GROMACS .gro file of C-alpha atoms in nm:
model
  179
    1MET     CA    1   2.725 -16.597  11.999
    2THR     CA    2   2.660 -16.863  11.739
    3ILE     CA    3   3.012 -16.994  11.800
    4LEU     CA    4   2.921 -17.041  12.165
    5THR     CA    5   2.610 -17.234  12.065
    6ALA     CA    6   2.811 -17.460  11.835
    7MET     CA    7   3.067 -17.535  12.107
    8LEU     CA    8   2.798 -17.615  12.363
    9THR     CA    9   2.623 -17.841  12.115
   10ARG     CA   10   2.943 -18.036  12.052
   11LEU     CA   11   3.005 -18.076  12.422
   12ILE     CA   12   2.654 -18.208  12.478
   13TRP     CA   13   2.622 -18.437  12.175
   14MET     CA   14   2.973 -18.582  12.157
   15PRO     CA   15   2.934 -18.813  12.458
   16SER     CA   16   2.582 -18.893  12.338
   17VAL     CA   17   2.706 -19.020  12.000
   18LEU     CA   18   2.967 -19.240  12.164
   19HIS     CA   19   2.708 -19.378  12.403
   20GLN     CA   20   2.466 -19.453  12.118
   21ILE     CA   21   2.734 -19.646  11.933
   22GLU     CA   22   2.792 -19.850  12.249
   23TYR     CA   23   2.414 -19.898  12.288
   24ILE     CA   24   2.380 -20.029  11.934
   25ARG     CA   25   2.663 -20.278  11.986
   26SER     CA   26   2.517 -20.408  12.308
   27ASP     CA   27   2.165 -20.424  12.158
   28GLN     CA   28   2.289 -20.635  11.870
   29ALA     CA   29   2.442 -20.876  12.117
   30GLY     CA   30   2.109 -20.892  12.302
   31LEU     CA   31   2.258 -20.770  12.627
   32ILE     CA   32   2.028 -20.475  12.694
   33ALA     CA   33   1.788 -20.526  12.977
   34PRO     CA   34   1.454 -20.339  13.001
   35GLN     CA   35   1.593 -20.150  13.298
   36ALA     CA   36   1.888 -20.030  13.093
   37SER     CA   37   1.663 -19.910  12.810
   38ARG     CA   38   1.465 -19.698  13.059
   39MET     CA   39   1.791 -19.558  13.188
   40LEU     CA   40   1.895 -19.474  12.833
   41SER     CA   41   1.568 -19.293  12.764
   42SER     CA   42   1.609 -19.080  13.079
   43GLU     CA   43   1.967 -19.004  12.969
   44ALA     CA   44   1.840 -18.907  12.625
   45THR     CA   45   1.584 -18.679  12.786
   46GLY     CA   46   1.855 -18.517  12.997
   47ARG     CA   47   2.075 -18.472  12.691
   48LEU     CA   48   1.787 -18.322  12.499
   49ALA     CA   49   1.717 -18.083  12.786
   50ARG     CA   50   2.085 -17.980  12.798
   51PHE     CA   51   2.082 -17.930  12.422
   52PHE     CA   52   1.779 -17.703  12.433
   53LEU     CA   53   1.925 -17.514  12.728
   54ALA     CA   54   2.242 -17.451  12.525
   55VAL     CA   55   2.034 -17.342  12.224
   56PHE     CA   56   1.825 -17.104  12.435
   57ILE     CA   57   2.139 -16.955  12.591
   58GLY     CA   58   2.293 -16.911  12.246
   59VAL     CA   59   1.981 -16.755  12.096
   60GLY     CA   60   1.933 -16.528  12.396
   61GLY     CA   61   2.295 -16.419  12.385
   62THR     CA   62   2.273 -16.350  12.013
   63LEU     CA   63   1.957 -16.145  12.050
   64PHE     CA   64   2.103 -15.952  12.342
   65TRP     CA   65   2.422 -15.887  12.146
   66GLN     CA   66   2.234 -15.755  11.840
   67HIS     CA   67   1.952 -15.570  12.019
   68GLY     CA   68   2.102 -15.511  12.362
   69ASP     CA   69   1.921 -15.194  12.470
   70GLU     CA   70   1.584 -15.310  12.339
   71VAL     CA   71   1.612 -15.652  12.505
   72ALA     CA   72   1.731 -15.496  12.831
   73GLU     CA   73   1.432 -15.260  12.831
   74PHE     CA   74   1.200 -15.552  12.756
   75VAL     CA   75   1.342 -15.753  13.048
   76ARG     CA   76   1.322 -15.451  13.281
   77THR     CA   77   0.957 -15.405  13.185
   78TRP     CA   78   0.840 -15.767  13.200
   79VAL     CA   79   1.066 -15.907  13.473
   80PRO     CA   80   1.172 -15.617  13.696
   81SER     CA   81   1.327 -15.853  13.951
   82LEU     CA   82   1.598 -15.946  13.695
   83GLY     CA   83   1.677 -15.584  13.612
   84TRP     CA   84   1.975 -15.582  13.848
   85LEU     CA   85   2.145 -15.843  13.625
   86LEU     CA   86   2.139 -15.617  13.321
   87PRO     CA   87   2.401 -15.351  13.248
   88VAL     CA   88   2.311 -14.987  13.298
   89SER     CA   89   2.189 -14.837  12.973
   90THR     CA   90   2.408 -14.556  12.838
   91THR     CA   91   2.163 -14.437  12.577
   92LYS     CA   92   1.943 -14.136  12.637
   93ALA     CA   93   1.572 -14.172  12.685
   94PRO     CA   94   1.379 -14.111  12.364
   95ALA     CA   95   1.250 -13.758  12.315
   96PRO     CA   96   0.881 -13.710  12.382
   97ALA     CA   97   0.659 -13.722  12.077
   98VAL     CA   98   0.584 -13.383  11.924
   99THR     CA   99   0.251 -13.311  11.759
  100SER     CA  100   0.227 -13.126  11.430
  101THR     CA  101   0.079 -12.814  11.591
  102GLU     CA  102   0.364 -12.798  11.841
  103LEU     CA  103   0.609 -12.852  11.559
  104GLN     CA  104   0.448 -12.572  11.355
  105GLN     CA  105   0.470 -12.340  11.654
  106GLN     CA  106   0.837 -12.423  11.696
  107LEU     CA  107   0.910 -12.376  11.326
  108ARG     CA  108   0.717 -12.050  11.283
  109PRO     CA  109   0.995 -11.821  11.422
  110MET     CA  110   1.250 -11.997  11.204
  111ALA     CA  111   1.032 -11.950  10.897
  112ILE     CA  112   0.999 -11.578  10.975
  113ASP     CA  113   1.376 -11.549  11.017
  114LEU     CA  114   1.432 -11.727  10.687
  115ALA     CA  115   1.191 -11.489  10.511
  116LEU     CA  116   1.379 -11.191  10.658
  117VAL     CA  117   1.712 -11.333  10.544
  118ARG     CA  118   1.572 -11.393  10.195
  119ARG     CA  119   1.444 -11.035  10.175
  120SER     CA  120   1.779 -10.901  10.296
  121MET     CA  121   1.959 -11.107  10.033
  122GLU     CA  122   1.733 -10.968   9.759
  123GLN     CA  123   1.798 -10.612   9.880
  124LEU     CA  124   2.171 -10.679   9.890
  125GLY     CA  125   2.159 -10.808   9.531
  126ALA     CA  126   1.967 -10.498   9.419
  127ASN     CA  127   2.217 -10.272   9.599
  128GLN     CA  128   2.506 -10.452   9.427
  129ASP     CA  129   2.343 -10.397   9.086
  130GLN     CA  130   2.289 -10.030   9.165
  131LEU     CA  131   2.650  -9.993   9.282
  132ALA     CA  132   2.778 -10.157   8.963
  133ARG     CA  133   2.573  -9.913   8.752
  134LYS     CA  134   2.709  -9.615   8.948
  135GLN     CA  135   3.065  -9.742   8.905
  136ASP     CA  136   3.011  -9.764   8.528
  137GLN     CA  137   2.875  -9.407   8.524
  138MET     CA  138   3.175  -9.284   8.726
  139ALA     CA  139   3.417  -9.462   8.492
  140GLN     CA  140   3.247  -9.295   8.192
  141ALA     CA  141   3.255  -8.955   8.364
  142ILE     CA  142   3.627  -8.994   8.446
  143ALA     CA  143   3.701  -9.094   8.084
  144THR     CA  144   3.505  -8.791   7.959
  145LEU     CA  145   3.692  -8.559   8.197
  146GLN     CA  146   4.030  -8.698   8.090
  147ALA     CA  147   3.940  -8.649   7.722
  148ALA     CA  148   3.823  -8.293   7.796
  149GLU     CA  149   4.145  -8.222   7.988
  150GLN     CA  150   4.357  -8.339   7.694
  151ASP     CA  151   4.147  -8.134   7.453
  152ILE     CA  152   4.181  -7.825   7.669
  153SER     CA  153   4.556  -7.869   7.710
  154GLN     CA  154   4.593  -7.903   7.330
  155LYS     CA  155   4.386  -7.587   7.273
  156ILE     CA  156   4.591  -7.398   7.529
  157LEU     CA  157   4.908  -7.501   7.356
  158ALA     CA  158   4.766  -7.393   7.019
  159LEU     CA  159   4.661  -7.048   7.149
  160ALA     CA  160   4.976  -6.971   7.338
  161PRO     CA  161   5.213  -6.723   7.164
  162PRO     CA  162   5.517  -6.885   7.033
  163ALA     CA  163   5.801  -6.871   7.269
  164PRO     CA  164   6.058  -6.607   7.176
  165LYS     CA  165   6.351  -6.748   7.006
  166ALA     CA  166   6.647  -6.730   7.214
  167VAL     CA  167   6.888  -6.487   7.058
  168HIS     CA  168   7.238  -6.569   7.112
  169VAL     CA  169   7.431  -6.255   7.182
  170SER     CA  170   7.797  -6.294   7.163
  171PRO     CA  171   7.983  -6.115   7.430
  172LYS     CA  172   8.180  -5.817   7.318
  173PRO     CA  173   8.540  -5.811   7.404
  174ALA     CA  174   8.611  -5.580   7.683
  175GLN     CA  175   8.761  -5.254   7.566
  176PRO     CA  176   9.038  -5.103   7.752
  177PRO     CA  177   8.938  -4.803   7.950
  178ALA     CA  178   9.007  -4.470   7.791
  179PRO     CA  179   9.301  -4.262   7.923
   0.00000   0.00000   0.00000
């Protein structure tokens, strides 16, 4: 919006500067009449009014651009008849203020739930530790059983009678039958 203000200022003051240059030239020549000087002062007042109008429009536009919802609410509150000129606000109304006792009452169930979750997590950790210990005991028991099984199988092999040696009997030739 500051660009708009600068453009309006140029439009207002550019003719004024040219007119002042012309005024100075005619004043030096002694051609200005008292009536003309009054006319120039009323023109200067008009230019000054236009300048301030442009500045106010620029400042108002800048403020509305930066703080649109707040300015719109301010205008609706202080000048309700101009409310129809403002855009419809898309923001939600602010939530009602909550007192600390109401907040504590709202947070109490959540605090209880958090305490229950914490207790459950502690129990779960204890159960995991207990399970790990039982797994170690089972691994030791399995190792002991495997060692005992090997020991027993070795003892069984040591006590078993030796296997009979296989005697190789050669087949006798078949004798002819007796007559």
